[in-house]
Amino acid sequence: MTWRTADIPDLTGRRALVTGATSGLGYQTALELLKHGAEVLIAARNPVKAATVADELAAAGPRPEVVDLDLADLDSVEKAAKTVAENHDRLDLLVNNADVMATPYLATAQGFELQLGTNHLGHFALTARLMPLLEKAPEPRVVTVSSFMHKTVRGLDQGDFRAAKGYRKWEAYSKSKLANLLFMAELDRRAKAARSPLVSVGAHPGYASTHLQTHGPELAGNAFEARMWGGINRLVAQSAAAGAWPSLYAATLPALPSGSYVGRGFFEFRGAPKIVRPAGPARDPELARRLWAWSVEATGVDAF
């Protein structure tokens, strides 16, 4: 059976926070959640842009609350979580969507390699700091967005947090996406062990046309590569709206089993969302446990 956004149930009474919601997949995810009755918080690092986007999204439902959040700064993550906790008594849904892709070597505020630091560590810390609010919801759910690019690497180690063995932008991106899936799986395991009602699931968009593909080359000042990716997007990519379907399926499908990973039907590239199987390294429970311990050490916070 083909799933469409019309299949999303009524979300009235549910409160969701979406990271990276000012464009691309995050914007489309926030938009559909609003359309189906959810109260939405959008977390982003540019407050001016976020305010403009919140005004746009208000056409679909109540104006989203803007939360200032820079995932590349753990102090900002802590402040954002405190702000949410001061204003709300619970959180039903967290969509860990924001990421950066194939950037030149840059470091986070705490000195971690930017892609792993933003895509994984920032979301790890945010989830941990919001866990008390999630635990107060009757059916809390965390969706962590990964990528089929996780299949291009065989593992990762603690040294990757600071690019100790050198830096290759696509390898770093793929390792950050592997980390997303390992985190999702270990969060699921720990929630079950704690008898928590929390559902932890993952999703990947397939290949969607967003600003993500061109952002890295633009940061590097590589106009040719940015134009090349723009052209590829126009030729073969699906829209950002379609790219958000797996995230929305993972976020809203009733009774979706915790630990599920939602991708695409056609070679996991495009098509209707469906549950797919992660690559072998993403299913390694010992690596997931080690990554969790490394992440607690790096961020200073723990979810379970």
Coordinates of C-alpha atoms in Angstrom, one line a residue, residues 13 15 39 84-92 130 132-137:
G13 CA -2.6 17.7 21.4
R15 CA 3.9 18.8 20.8
E39 CA 2.0 22.1 18.1
V84 CA 12.0 24.5 26.1
A85 CA 11.8 23.1 29.6
E86 CA 10.9 26.5 31.0
N87 CA 8.1 27.0 28.6
H88 CA 6.6 23.5 28.3
D89 CA 5.7 20.6 30.6
R90 CA 6.3 17.8 28.1
L91 CA 7.5 17.0 24.6
D92 CA 5.8 14.3 22.5
L130 CA 15.1 16.9 26.5
P132 CA 12.9 14.6 31.1
L133 CA 10.3 16.3 28.9
L134 CA 10.0 13.4 26.6
E135 CA 9.5 11.0 29.5
K136 CA 6.5 13.1 30.7
A137 CA 4.6 12.4 27.4

